[in-house]
Short mmCIF file of C-alpha atoms in Angstrom, two decimals:
data_model
loop_
_atom_site.label_atom_id
_atom_site.label_comp_id
_atom_site.label_asym_id
_atom_site.label_seq_id
_atom_site.Cartn_x
_atom_site.Cartn_y
_atom_site.Cartn_z
CA MET A 30 23.01 18.50 -13.91
CA ASN A 31 25.65 17.92 -16.59
CA LEU A 32 24.78 15.86 -19.68
CA PRO A 33 27.13 13.81 -21.88
CA PRO A 34 28.02 15.82 -25.03
CA GLY A 35 26.17 13.50 -27.43
CA GLN A 36 23.05 12.98 -25.27
CA TRP A 37 21.18 15.63 -27.26
CA ARG A 38 20.95 13.27 -30.24
CA LEU A 39 18.84 10.78 -28.31
CA ASP A 40 16.81 13.56 -26.69
CA VAL A 41 15.99 15.10 -30.07
CA MET A 42 14.88 11.70 -31.44
CA ILE A 43 12.66 11.14 -28.40
CA MET A 44 11.16 14.62 -28.74
CA ALA A 45 10.45 14.05 -32.45
CA LEU A 46 8.90 10.65 -31.71
CA TYR A 47 6.72 12.04 -28.96
CA GLN A 48 5.61 14.98 -31.11
CA MET A 49 4.42 12.53 -33.78
CA ALA A 50 2.63 10.53 -31.09
CA LEU A 51 0.92 13.70 -29.87
CA PHE A 52 -0.09 14.52 -33.45
CA PHE A 53 -1.84 11.17 -33.69
CA SER A 54 -3.44 11.76 -30.28
CA ALA A 55 -4.80 15.03 -31.65
CA GLN A 56 -7.49 12.94 -33.35
CA LEU A 57 -9.25 13.72 -30.07
CA VAL A 58 -9.33 17.35 -31.25
CA PHE A 59 -10.10 16.45 -34.86
CA VAL A 60 -13.58 15.43 -33.69
CA ILE A 61 -14.30 19.17 -33.54
CA PHE A 62 -14.02 19.15 -37.34
CA LEU A 63 -15.76 15.79 -37.71
CA GLU A 64 -18.79 17.20 -35.88
CA TYR A 65 -18.62 20.73 -37.26
CA MET A 66 -21.80 22.24 -38.67
CA PRO A 67 -22.29 25.83 -39.92
CA LYS A 68 -24.56 28.23 -38.08
CA THR A 69 -26.61 28.85 -41.23
CA HIS A 70 -27.51 26.88 -44.34
CA CYS A 71 -29.25 27.47 -47.67
CA ASN A 72 -31.18 24.71 -49.42
CA THR A 73 -31.39 24.10 -53.17
CA ASP A 74 -34.17 26.73 -53.41
CA ASN A 75 -31.85 29.36 -51.91
CA HIS A 76 -33.98 29.41 -48.78
CA CYS A 77 -31.49 30.39 -46.10
CA TYR A 78 -32.10 29.73 -42.42
CA LYS A 79 -30.35 29.50 -39.09
CA LEU A 80 -29.73 25.96 -37.83
CA GLU A 81 -31.37 25.17 -34.51
CA SER A 82 -29.15 22.11 -34.01
CA LYS A 83 -26.61 20.10 -36.03
CA CYS A 84 -29.34 18.82 -38.37
CA LEU A 85 -29.72 20.44 -41.78
CA LYS A 86 -33.47 19.85 -41.74
CA ASP A 87 -33.99 21.34 -38.29
CA TYR A 88 -35.62 24.66 -39.15
CA ASP A 89 -39.04 26.25 -39.29
CA ARG A 90 -40.20 26.02 -42.90
CA ASN A 91 -42.67 28.85 -42.29
CA GLN A 92 -39.90 31.17 -41.19
CA LEU A 93 -38.90 33.89 -43.62
CA ASN A 94 -35.73 33.51 -45.67
CA ILE A 95 -33.01 35.35 -43.71
CA CYS A 96 -31.58 36.69 -46.98
CA LEU A 97 -34.83 38.34 -48.07
CA ARG A 98 -34.76 42.02 -47.20
CA SER A 99 -37.14 44.77 -48.09
CA ASN A 100 -35.78 46.98 -50.85
CA GLY A 101 -32.88 44.54 -51.29
CA THR A 102 -31.37 43.97 -54.73
CA LYS A 103 -30.77 40.62 -56.42
CA ALA A 104 -27.02 41.16 -56.10
CA GLN A 105 -27.39 41.64 -52.37
CA PHE A 106 -29.56 38.54 -52.15
CA ASP A 107 -27.02 36.44 -54.06
CA GLU A 108 -24.21 37.75 -51.89
CA CYS A 109 -26.18 36.84 -48.76
CA VAL A 110 -26.90 33.33 -50.05
CA GLU A 111 -23.21 32.80 -50.77
CA ASP A 112 -22.27 34.00 -47.29
CA LYS A 113 -24.91 31.96 -45.41
CA SER A 114 -24.20 28.76 -47.34
CA TYR A 115 -20.40 28.98 -47.03
CA LEU A 116 -18.93 25.82 -45.52
CA TYR A 117 -15.61 26.19 -43.69
CA PHE A 118 -15.19 22.41 -43.49
CA LYS A 119 -17.21 19.54 -44.89
CA SER A 120 -17.52 17.25 -41.88
CA ALA A 121 -18.67 13.69 -41.26
CA GLN A 122 -21.69 15.19 -39.51
CA TYR A 123 -22.52 17.13 -42.68
CA ASP A 124 -22.31 13.92 -44.74
CA TYR A 125 -23.88 11.38 -42.39
CA GLN A 126 -26.12 13.61 -40.19
CA GLN A 127 -25.60 11.08 -37.38
CA ASP A 128 -26.76 13.51 -34.69
CA CYS A 129 -30.17 13.49 -36.38
CA THR A 130 -30.58 9.71 -35.93
CA SER A 131 -30.78 7.40 -32.94
CA LEU A 132 -27.08 8.27 -32.36
CA THR A 133 -27.99 11.77 -31.24
CA HIS A 134 -26.82 10.95 -27.68
CA TYR A 135 -23.80 8.95 -28.87
CA SER A 136 -21.64 11.41 -30.78
CA ALA A 137 -18.48 10.68 -32.73
CA SER A 138 -16.46 12.26 -29.92
CA THR A 139 -18.09 10.09 -27.23
CA ASN A 140 -17.50 7.01 -29.41
CA MET A 141 -13.79 7.72 -29.76
CA TYR A 142 -13.33 8.60 -26.09
CA LEU A 143 -14.85 5.22 -25.20
CA GLY A 144 -12.39 3.56 -27.59
CA VAL A 145 -9.49 5.22 -25.78
CA LEU A 146 -11.02 4.24 -22.44
CA PHE A 147 -11.30 0.59 -23.50
CA ALA A 148 -7.71 0.50 -24.78
CA ASN A 149 -6.40 1.99 -21.54
CA LEU A 150 -7.79 -0.99 -19.65
CA VAL A 151 -5.48 -3.31 -21.63
CA LEU A 152 -2.43 -1.41 -22.86
CA GLY A 153 -1.11 -0.30 -19.46
CA ILE A 154 -0.92 -3.85 -18.10
CA LEU A 155 0.58 -5.20 -21.34
CA ALA A 156 3.25 -2.48 -21.48
CA ASP A 157 4.31 -3.19 -17.88
CA LYS A 158 4.48 -6.93 -18.62
CA LEU A 159 5.75 -7.19 -22.21
CA GLY A 160 7.63 -3.92 -22.64
CA ARG A 161 7.04 -0.34 -23.81
CA ARG A 162 8.34 -0.61 -27.38
CA PRO A 163 6.37 -3.63 -28.74
CA ILE A 164 3.07 -2.37 -27.32
CA TYR A 165 3.84 1.11 -28.67
CA PHE A 166 4.40 -0.35 -32.15
CA ALA A 167 1.24 -2.49 -32.07
CA SER A 168 -1.11 0.19 -30.75
CA ILE A 169 0.01 2.85 -33.25
CA GLY A 170 -0.25 0.27 -36.07
CA ILE A 171 -3.85 -0.53 -35.14
CA GLY A 172 -4.64 3.17 -34.81
CA VAL A 173 -3.23 4.28 -38.16
CA ILE A 174 -4.94 1.44 -40.08
CA SER A 175 -8.25 2.17 -38.33
CA LEU A 176 -7.92 5.86 -39.14
CA VAL A 177 -7.60 5.11 -42.86
CA LEU A 178 -10.51 2.65 -42.87
CA SER A 179 -12.81 5.07 -41.03
CA ALA A 180 -12.67 7.35 -44.08
CA ALA A 181 -12.21 4.76 -46.84
CA ILE A 182 -15.40 2.76 -46.16
CA PRO A 183 -18.48 4.91 -46.98
CA SER A 184 -20.65 3.73 -44.13
CA LEU A 185 -21.77 5.33 -40.88
CA THR A 186 -21.41 1.96 -39.11
CA ALA A 187 -17.84 1.54 -40.38
CA PHE A 188 -17.09 5.15 -39.43
CA TYR A 189 -18.12 4.54 -35.83
CA ILE A 190 -16.37 1.14 -35.58
CA PHE A 191 -13.03 2.35 -36.92
CA ARG A 192 -13.08 5.65 -35.07
CA PHE A 193 -13.57 3.53 -31.93
CA THR A 194 -10.52 1.36 -32.75
CA THR A 195 -8.53 4.48 -33.64
CA GLY A 196 -8.77 5.07 -29.90
CA VAL A 197 -6.37 2.12 -29.40
CA GLY A 198 -3.64 4.08 -31.16
CA VAL A 199 -4.49 7.25 -29.25
CA ALA A 200 -4.27 5.39 -25.93
CA GLY A 201 -0.96 3.84 -26.96
CA ALA A 202 0.45 7.22 -27.97
CA GLN A 203 -0.68 8.86 -24.74
CA ILE A 204 0.19 6.32 -22.03
CA VAL A 205 2.81 4.00 -23.55
CA GLY A 206 4.38 6.74 -25.68
CA TRP A 207 4.71 9.09 -22.73
CA SER A 208 6.13 6.42 -20.38
CA TYR A 209 8.61 5.29 -23.01
CA GLY A 210 9.70 8.85 -23.78
CA SER A 211 10.03 9.91 -20.14
CA GLU A 212 12.19 6.86 -19.37
CA MET A 213 14.43 7.35 -22.42
CA ILE A 214 15.06 11.11 -22.29
CA SER A 215 17.55 12.69 -19.89
CA ALA A 216 16.04 13.91 -16.60
CA LYS A 217 17.11 17.51 -17.32
CA ARG A 218 15.07 17.56 -20.53
CA ARG A 219 12.03 15.67 -19.23
CA PHE A 220 10.03 18.88 -18.83
CA GLN A 221 11.03 19.97 -22.35
CA LEU A 222 9.60 16.68 -23.63
CA ARG A 223 6.19 18.07 -22.67
CA THR A 224 6.87 21.69 -23.65
CA PHE A 225 8.91 21.68 -26.87
CA SER A 226 7.15 18.53 -28.08
CA ASN A 227 3.68 19.55 -27.08
CA TRP A 228 -0.01 19.07 -27.62
CA ALA A 229 -0.42 22.60 -28.97
CA ASN A 230 1.98 21.92 -31.85
CA ALA A 231 -0.02 18.81 -32.69
CA ARG A 232 -3.25 20.78 -32.50
CA ILE A 233 -1.95 23.49 -34.83
CA LEU A 234 -0.83 20.87 -37.34
CA VAL A 235 -4.23 19.14 -37.23
CA VAL A 236 -5.99 22.47 -37.75
CA PHE A 237 -3.63 23.22 -40.65
CA VAL A 238 -4.44 19.84 -42.22
CA ALA A 239 -8.16 20.62 -41.93
CA PHE A 240 -7.60 24.11 -43.34
CA ILE A 241 -5.79 22.96 -46.50
CA THR A 242 -8.09 20.00 -47.19
CA ARG A 243 -11.48 21.50 -46.16
CA GLU A 244 -12.94 17.96 -46.23
CA TRP A 245 -12.82 15.19 -43.65
CA HIS A 246 -11.88 12.23 -45.90
CA THR A 247 -8.74 13.86 -47.31
CA ALA A 248 -7.82 15.30 -43.92
CA THR A 249 -8.07 11.82 -42.36
CA TYR A 250 -5.77 10.26 -44.96
CA LEU A 251 -3.21 13.02 -44.51
CA CYS A 252 -3.28 12.65 -40.72
CA ALA A 253 -2.69 8.90 -41.06
CA GLY A 254 0.27 9.48 -43.40
CA ILE A 255 1.95 11.96 -41.05
CA SER A 256 1.33 9.69 -38.04
CA ALA A 257 3.07 6.81 -39.84
CA LEU A 258 6.37 8.70 -39.39
CA ILE A 259 6.37 7.21 -35.88
CA PHE A 260 7.40 3.79 -37.22
CA PRO A 261 10.88 4.57 -38.67
CA ILE A 262 11.84 6.59 -35.58
CA LEU A 263 10.67 3.90 -33.16
CA TRP A 264 12.36 1.20 -35.26
CA LYS A 265 15.71 2.95 -34.75
CA LEU A 266 15.34 3.09 -30.96
CA PRO A 267 15.75 0.21 -28.45
CA GLU A 268 13.51 -0.87 -25.61
CA SER A 269 13.65 1.33 -22.50
CA PRO A 270 16.69 0.27 -20.42
CA VAL A 271 14.90 1.51 -17.30
CA PHE A 272 12.12 -1.02 -17.95
CA LEU A 273 14.55 -3.86 -18.77
CA GLU A 274 16.65 -3.25 -15.66
CA GLN A 275 13.57 -3.16 -13.48
CA LYS A 276 12.67 -6.59 -14.89
CA HIS A 277 16.27 -7.74 -14.17
CA LYS A 278 16.90 -8.44 -17.87
CA ILE A 279 20.53 -7.47 -17.53
CA GLU A 280 21.82 -8.65 -20.91
CA GLU A 281 19.00 -6.97 -22.85
CA ALA A 282 19.39 -3.77 -20.81
CA ASN A 283 23.12 -3.63 -21.57
CA GLU A 284 22.41 -4.14 -25.29
CA ALA A 285 19.85 -1.31 -25.19
CA ARG A 286 22.29 1.04 -23.46
CA GLU A 287 25.03 0.10 -25.94
CA GLN A 288 22.67 0.93 -28.82
CA ILE A 289 21.86 4.28 -27.21
CA ALA A 290 25.58 5.00 -26.77
CA ASP A 291 26.10 4.33 -30.49
CA LEU A 292 23.28 6.72 -31.38
CA CYS A 293 24.84 9.41 -29.21
CA GLY A 294 28.41 8.77 -30.38
CA LEU A 295 29.51 7.95 -26.83
CA GLU A 296 31.72 5.25 -25.38
CA TYR A 297 29.62 2.56 -23.75
CA GLU A 298 30.22 1.74 -20.08
CA GLU A 299 28.48 -1.41 -18.88
CA LYS A 300 26.39 -0.97 -15.78
CA GLU A 301 27.21 -3.19 -12.81
CA ALA A 302 24.88 -6.18 -12.51
CA ALA A 303 24.71 -5.78 -8.73
CA ALA A 304 23.13 -2.34 -9.07
CA ILE A 305 20.43 -3.78 -11.34
CA ASN A 306 19.75 -6.88 -9.24
CA ASN A 307 19.21 -4.74 -6.14
CA LEU A 308 16.18 -2.99 -7.66
CA LYS A 309 12.98 -4.03 -5.94
CA LYS A 310 10.07 -5.37 -7.94
CA ILE A 311 7.06 -3.34 -6.83
CA THR A 312 3.53 -4.54 -7.49
CA PHE A 313 0.41 -2.41 -7.57
CA MET A 314 -0.58 -3.73 -4.13
CA ASP A 315 2.89 -2.90 -2.75
CA MET A 316 2.34 0.64 -3.95
CA TRP A 317 -1.21 0.75 -2.56
CA ARG A 318 -0.10 -0.40 0.92
CA ASN A 319 2.37 2.47 1.17
CA GLN A 320 0.57 5.59 2.44
CA ARG A 321 2.77 8.06 0.58
CA LEU A 322 2.52 6.34 -2.80
CA ARG A 323 -1.20 5.67 -2.32
CA THR A 324 -1.83 9.37 -1.65
CA ASN A 325 0.15 10.32 -4.77
CA PHE A 326 -1.85 7.82 -6.83
CA LEU A 327 -5.25 9.06 -5.62
CA VAL A 328 -4.33 12.72 -6.10
CA LEU A 329 -3.14 11.98 -9.64
CA CYS A 330 -6.37 10.14 -10.47
CA PHE A 331 -8.45 13.11 -9.33
CA MET A 332 -6.20 15.58 -11.17
CA TRP A 333 -6.46 13.71 -14.46
CA PHE A 334 -10.25 13.39 -14.14
CA TYR A 335 -11.09 17.00 -13.43
CA VAL A 336 -8.40 18.55 -15.67
CA GLY A 337 -9.58 16.37 -18.56
CA MET A 338 -13.19 17.33 -17.96
CA ALA A 339 -12.50 21.07 -17.70
CA THR A 340 -10.14 21.13 -20.69
CA TYR A 341 -12.54 19.32 -23.01
CA ILE A 342 -15.60 21.28 -21.90
CA THR A 343 -13.66 24.39 -22.91
CA ASP A 344 -12.27 22.87 -26.11
CA LEU A 345 -15.35 21.11 -27.50
CA ASN A 346 -17.50 24.19 -27.04
CA GLY A 347 -15.01 26.69 -28.45
CA ALA A 348 -15.75 26.36 -32.18
CA ASP A 349 -17.65 29.67 -32.07
CA MET A 350 -15.18 31.65 -29.95
CA SER A 351 -14.55 33.55 -33.21
CA LYS A 352 -16.64 34.00 -36.33
CA ASN A 353 -14.08 32.15 -38.47
CA LEU A 354 -13.68 28.52 -37.38
CA TYR A 355 -9.96 28.39 -38.16
CA VAL A 356 -8.98 31.66 -36.50
CA GLY A 357 -10.04 30.52 -33.04
CA GLN A 358 -8.52 27.06 -33.44
CA PHE A 359 -5.18 28.38 -34.75
CA LEU A 360 -4.95 31.05 -32.07
CA SER A 361 -5.71 28.63 -29.22
CA GLY A 362 -2.97 26.31 -30.39
CA LEU A 363 -0.53 29.18 -30.93
CA LEU A 364 -1.04 30.70 -27.48
CA LEU A 365 -0.65 27.27 -25.85
CA THR A 366 2.55 26.61 -27.81
CA ILE A 367 4.04 29.98 -26.82
CA SER A 368 3.20 29.48 -23.14
CA LYS A 369 4.68 25.97 -23.12
CA ILE A 370 7.89 27.03 -24.84
CA ILE A 371 8.31 29.91 -22.38
CA PHE A 372 7.95 27.50 -19.46
CA GLY A 373 10.25 25.03 -21.24
CA PHE A 374 13.08 27.59 -21.45
CA ALA A 375 12.44 28.91 -17.94
CA GLU A 376 12.22 25.59 -16.07
CA PRO A 377 15.95 24.62 -16.21
CA ARG A 378 16.98 28.13 -15.12
CA PHE A 379 14.74 28.54 -12.07
CA GLU A 380 14.85 25.90 -9.36
CA TRP A 381 11.62 27.20 -7.82
CA LEU A 382 9.69 26.53 -11.06
CA GLY A 383 8.60 23.03 -10.12
CA ARG A 384 5.64 20.90 -11.11
CA ARG A 385 3.39 22.30 -8.37
CA THR A 386 4.18 25.92 -9.27
CA VAL A 387 3.36 25.39 -12.94
CA PHE A 388 0.07 23.71 -12.08
CA LEU A 389 -1.10 26.21 -9.47
CA PHE A 390 -0.25 29.20 -11.67
CA SER A 391 -1.87 27.84 -14.85
CA GLN A 392 -4.97 26.64 -13.00
CA GLY A 393 -5.31 29.97 -11.22
CA VAL A 394 -5.24 31.88 -14.52
CA ALA A 395 -7.83 29.49 -16.00
CA ILE A 396 -10.17 30.04 -13.03
CA VAL A 397 -10.00 33.81 -13.51
CA ALA A 398 -10.70 33.34 -17.22
CA TYR A 399 -13.80 31.20 -16.50
CA ILE A 400 -15.17 33.98 -14.29
CA LEU A 401 -14.66 36.50 -17.11
CA ILE A 402 -16.32 34.15 -19.64
CA LEU A 403 -19.37 33.93 -17.39
CA ILE A 404 -19.51 37.72 -17.18
CA ALA A 405 -19.34 37.92 -20.98
CA LEU A 406 -22.14 35.38 -21.45
CA PHE A 407 -24.44 36.99 -18.90
CA THR A 408 -23.86 40.44 -20.44
CA ASP A 409 -24.24 39.32 -24.09
CA SER A 410 -20.62 40.20 -24.90
CA LYS A 411 -19.81 36.94 -26.66
CA GLU A 412 -19.07 38.58 -30.02
CA SER A 413 -16.49 40.94 -28.54
CA THR A 414 -12.72 40.75 -29.03
CA TRP A 415 -12.05 40.56 -25.32
CA TYR A 416 -14.25 37.44 -25.11
CA LEU A 417 -12.03 35.76 -27.72
CA ILE A 418 -8.89 36.71 -25.77
CA VAL A 419 -10.31 35.47 -22.47
CA TYR A 420 -11.51 32.21 -24.05
CA LEU A 421 -8.07 31.61 -25.54
CA CYS A 422 -6.50 32.14 -22.10
CA ALA A 423 -9.01 29.79 -20.48
CA TYR A 424 -8.21 26.97 -22.88
CA SER A 425 -4.45 27.54 -23.04
CA PHE A 426 -3.81 27.71 -19.32
CA GLN A 427 -6.23 24.91 -18.52
CA ALA A 428 -4.40 22.73 -21.05
CA LEU A 429 -1.03 23.83 -19.64
CA SER A 430 -1.96 22.28 -16.30
CA THR A 431 -1.92 18.84 -17.95
CA GLU A 432 1.90 19.04 -18.07
CA THR A 433 2.04 18.52 -14.33
CA CYS A 434 -0.36 15.58 -14.65
CA TYR A 435 1.90 13.78 -17.13
CA LEU A 436 5.18 14.61 -15.40
CA SER A 437 3.90 13.63 -11.97
CA VAL A 438 2.79 10.18 -13.17
CA ALA A 439 6.30 9.56 -14.53
CA GLU A 440 8.11 10.99 -11.48
CA LEU A 441 5.94 9.86 -8.55
CA ILE A 442 5.05 6.29 -9.60
CA PRO A 443 7.45 3.27 -9.50
CA THR A 444 8.71 1.84 -12.81
CA ASP A 445 7.05 -1.58 -12.36
CA VAL A 446 3.57 -0.06 -12.33
CA ARG A 447 4.19 3.23 -14.13
CA VAL A 448 2.32 2.42 -17.35
CA THR A 449 -0.45 0.63 -15.45
CA VAL A 450 -0.99 3.72 -13.30
CA ALA A 451 -0.68 5.92 -16.41
CA ALA A 452 -3.45 3.81 -17.93
CA ILE A 453 -5.62 4.19 -14.82
CA THR A 454 -5.12 7.95 -14.72
CA ASN A 455 -5.83 8.09 -18.45
CA ILE A 456 -9.06 6.21 -17.79
CA CYS A 457 -9.90 8.92 -15.26
CA LEU A 458 -9.11 11.47 -17.97
CA ARG A 459 -11.37 9.65 -20.45
CA LEU A 460 -14.22 9.53 -17.93
CA GLY A 461 -13.78 13.28 -17.56
CA THR A 462 -13.80 13.83 -21.34
CA ILE A 463 -16.85 11.57 -21.77
CA LEU A 464 -18.69 13.65 -19.16
CA ALA A 465 -17.50 16.77 -21.01
CA SER A 466 -18.95 15.46 -24.29
CA LEU A 467 -22.28 14.79 -22.55
CA THR A 468 -22.53 18.45 -21.47
CA LYS A 469 -22.72 19.62 -25.10
CA PRO A 470 -26.54 20.09 -25.01
CA LEU A 471 -25.95 22.92 -22.52
CA LYS A 472 -24.35 24.83 -25.39
CA PHE A 473 -27.81 25.43 -26.86
CA SER A 474 -29.91 25.50 -23.66
CA PHE A 475 -27.79 27.22 -20.97
CA GLU A 476 -24.24 27.97 -22.12
CA PRO A 477 -23.07 29.60 -18.85
CA GLY A 478 -23.72 26.25 -17.17
CA LEU A 479 -20.68 24.82 -18.97
CA PHE A 480 -18.31 27.28 -17.33
CA LEU A 481 -20.03 27.16 -13.95
CA ILE A 482 -19.17 23.45 -13.95
CA ASN A 483 -15.56 24.26 -14.83
CA LEU A 484 -15.33 26.94 -12.17
CA VAL A 485 -16.55 24.62 -9.39
CA VAL A 486 -14.39 21.58 -10.25
CA CYS A 487 -11.28 23.71 -10.83
CA CYS A 488 -11.62 25.46 -7.47
CA ILE A 489 -11.84 22.07 -5.78
CA GLY A 490 -8.94 20.75 -7.85
CA ILE A 491 -6.51 23.57 -7.13
CA THR A 492 -7.20 23.16 -3.40
CA VAL A 493 -6.47 19.41 -3.49
CA VAL A 494 -3.24 19.93 -5.44
CA TYR A 495 -2.05 22.72 -3.13
CA PHE A 496 -2.35 20.53 -0.04
CA TYR A 497 -1.53 17.03 -1.30
CA LEU A 498 0.59 16.97 -4.49
CA GLU A 499 4.30 16.30 -3.94
CA GLU A 500 7.01 18.16 -5.85
CA SER A 501 8.86 15.73 -8.15
CA ARG A 502 11.23 17.82 -10.23
CA ASN A 503 14.47 16.04 -11.32
CA ALA A 504 13.33 12.72 -9.86
CA ASN A 505 15.40 9.63 -10.71
CA LEU A 506 12.73 7.42 -12.29
CA GLN A 507 14.54 4.20 -11.49
CA ASN A 508 14.60 5.00 -7.76
CA VAL A 509 10.96 6.06 -7.41
CA GLY A 510 9.35 4.03 -4.63
CA GLN A 511 12.48 1.98 -3.91
CA GLU A 512 12.98 3.55 -0.49
CA HIS A 513 9.34 3.53 0.53
CA VAL A 514 8.01 0.09 -0.41
CA LEU A 515 8.78 -3.35 0.96
CA SER A 516 8.33 -6.15 -1.54
CA SER A 517 6.04 -9.05 -0.60
CA GLY A 518 8.92 -11.30 0.43
CA GLU A 519 10.47 -8.63 2.61
CA GLU A 520 7.12 -7.89 4.21
CA ASN A 521 6.72 -11.56 5.23
CA SER A 522 10.26 -11.65 6.61
CA GLN A 523 9.69 -8.48 8.59
CA ALA A 524 6.44 -9.87 10.00
CA MET A 525 8.25 -13.04 11.14
CA LEU A 526 10.93 -10.98 12.87
CA GLU A 527 8.39 -8.75 14.61
CA GLY A 528 6.26 -11.76 15.67
CA ASP A 529 9.10 -13.50 17.50
CA GLU A 530 10.88 -11.22 19.94
CA ASP A 531 13.41 -13.92 20.81
CA SER A 532 14.44 -14.65 17.21
CA LYS A 533 18.00 -13.97 16.20
CA VAL A 534 19.47 -13.44 12.79
CA THR A 535 23.00 -14.62 12.21
CA ILE A 536 24.90 -12.54 9.72
CA ARG A 537 27.62 -14.61 8.16
CA ASP A 538 30.19 -13.71 5.51
CA GLY A 539 28.60 -10.27 4.95
CA GLU A 540 25.25 -11.74 3.77
CA SER A 541 21.74 -10.95 5.08
CA MET A 542 18.12 -10.80 4.07
CA THR A 543 17.86 -7.73 1.82
CA GLU A 544 15.36 -4.98 1.26
CA GLY A 545 16.35 -4.81 -2.39
CA SER A 546 15.61 -8.48 -3.20
CA ALA A 547 12.54 -9.21 -5.26
CA GLU A 548 12.45 -12.79 -3.91
CA THR A 549 12.89 -14.12 -0.36
CA GLY A 550 16.37 -15.45 0.30
CA LYS A 551 18.31 -13.40 -2.28
CA THR A 552 21.05 -10.99 -1.32
CA GLY A 553 21.04 -7.40 -2.46
CA MET A 554 21.89 -3.84 -1.67
CA SER A 555 21.36 -3.54 2.05
CA GLY A 556 19.75 -5.20 5.00
CA VAL A 557 18.82 -4.36 8.56
CA SER A 558 18.52 -7.04 11.26
CA GLU A 559 18.08 -7.05 14.99
CA VAL A 560 20.63 -9.13 16.97
CA GLU A 561 20.02 -9.33 20.72
CA GLY A 562 18.55 -5.85 20.88
CA GLU A 563 21.29 -4.21 18.78
CA GLU A 564 20.73 -2.97 15.23
CA THR A 565 23.23 -4.39 12.76
CA LYS A 566 23.64 -3.19 9.20
CA SER A 567 25.41 -4.94 6.40
CA LYS A 568 25.93 -3.95 2.80
CA VAL A 569 26.77 -6.27 -0.06
CA GLU A 570 28.59 -4.42 -2.78
#
């Protein structure tokens, strides 16, 4: 697939925009730092103890000071106190102690996931009706402002309210941002949009922000400032021409393509209006009535649910994969980035490296890693180096499987309902992450249970994908579903023809009822009619 010489300019802008969107979405990971609590703590009397939960006061006051040792010197005692009271990151949990109140079963992570879930219910429909770009702007604006206010107002109530509304921006970045980016970037670089601009890069940057600030207020402000870089990039770009053409807004689509040509330094060639007018308008029910598209939709919903659940169970419970909080978080992001970049370079060079192959391979590696994690936990090998390596592989390859989830939504779902379906699948993802956040008590009661859950759902998931997921590599997004779905008007016309065996259709002056028309009675790309038992085809150029 050859690309115009200046196309890279647009592709680079889209990749930069999407990377910033992913960075904002990484607030879903930042909750690890918001809820972080040390394993040990020392009070003002230098009484050091091991925390039994995330509450500073949750310890046995009759228990001996863990820094008191027989024959120990004062210098050794002071060194122990310094070590046991060291705080890698001062979190919102450390300040507010919300898990020690009535909110113990409604964590900051659950609160934000519900915010994203709520926003998904609205943003998908709005983006398919009003356009990708305006909804993208609005959702990120709400998210960035909410992010600032969540730290600026010193109140637990305000913290929960504005972290909830931050979820609006996260949902916009994930579903609208991805749909907009996948429609704007060239098909050859669509996989690179998820590999070079990737979640792991965003995660590493978030961890770096936490590392240099060491405090959640400052880290939040810095995250909001970096996320605001989305606005100047998005301001420079037009609405998605794919969306505008699907809505038959020919003049606006031509203006958008002309603006893109200017950005790329290319000569603009206006697209023929007939080609645009012949695109079918496909509703959600049109998609649902088609067996092939319905199967794709249901498989995608299941994939997003279980992959989200497994990924977040692994992620949210991985703060102690290494003794140093930042080492594990940096390494997990680094390994994921390396694996994605490798796949990003390899994908254009190997035709066999399709969406299914990437998913089945990455999920298979993750399943093996979960088995090894269980062995480590049952044999008390959690502190070993090989446990850290295996845990990093489990997270990285489980997260890598999400690339197929995102790409398949863009490449298997028609344009008219793409963001709506992306919103529905993202709701499935949020339900999975909410369930993942509710499994956190197992961390302290029966930790192997977390990875037994992952092992079971991932074995079911890889089986479903192997048998039912279609390959969609290099799909033309504008043509998805056009050959498989009859619009409502065409369906009625077809029913009338089938109901009257004696009916005849007169084809005059090269015109006929068309499959490509969005409304009954319009002419379009092609039509098939039966005339006295003979099949007649006509095409209107």
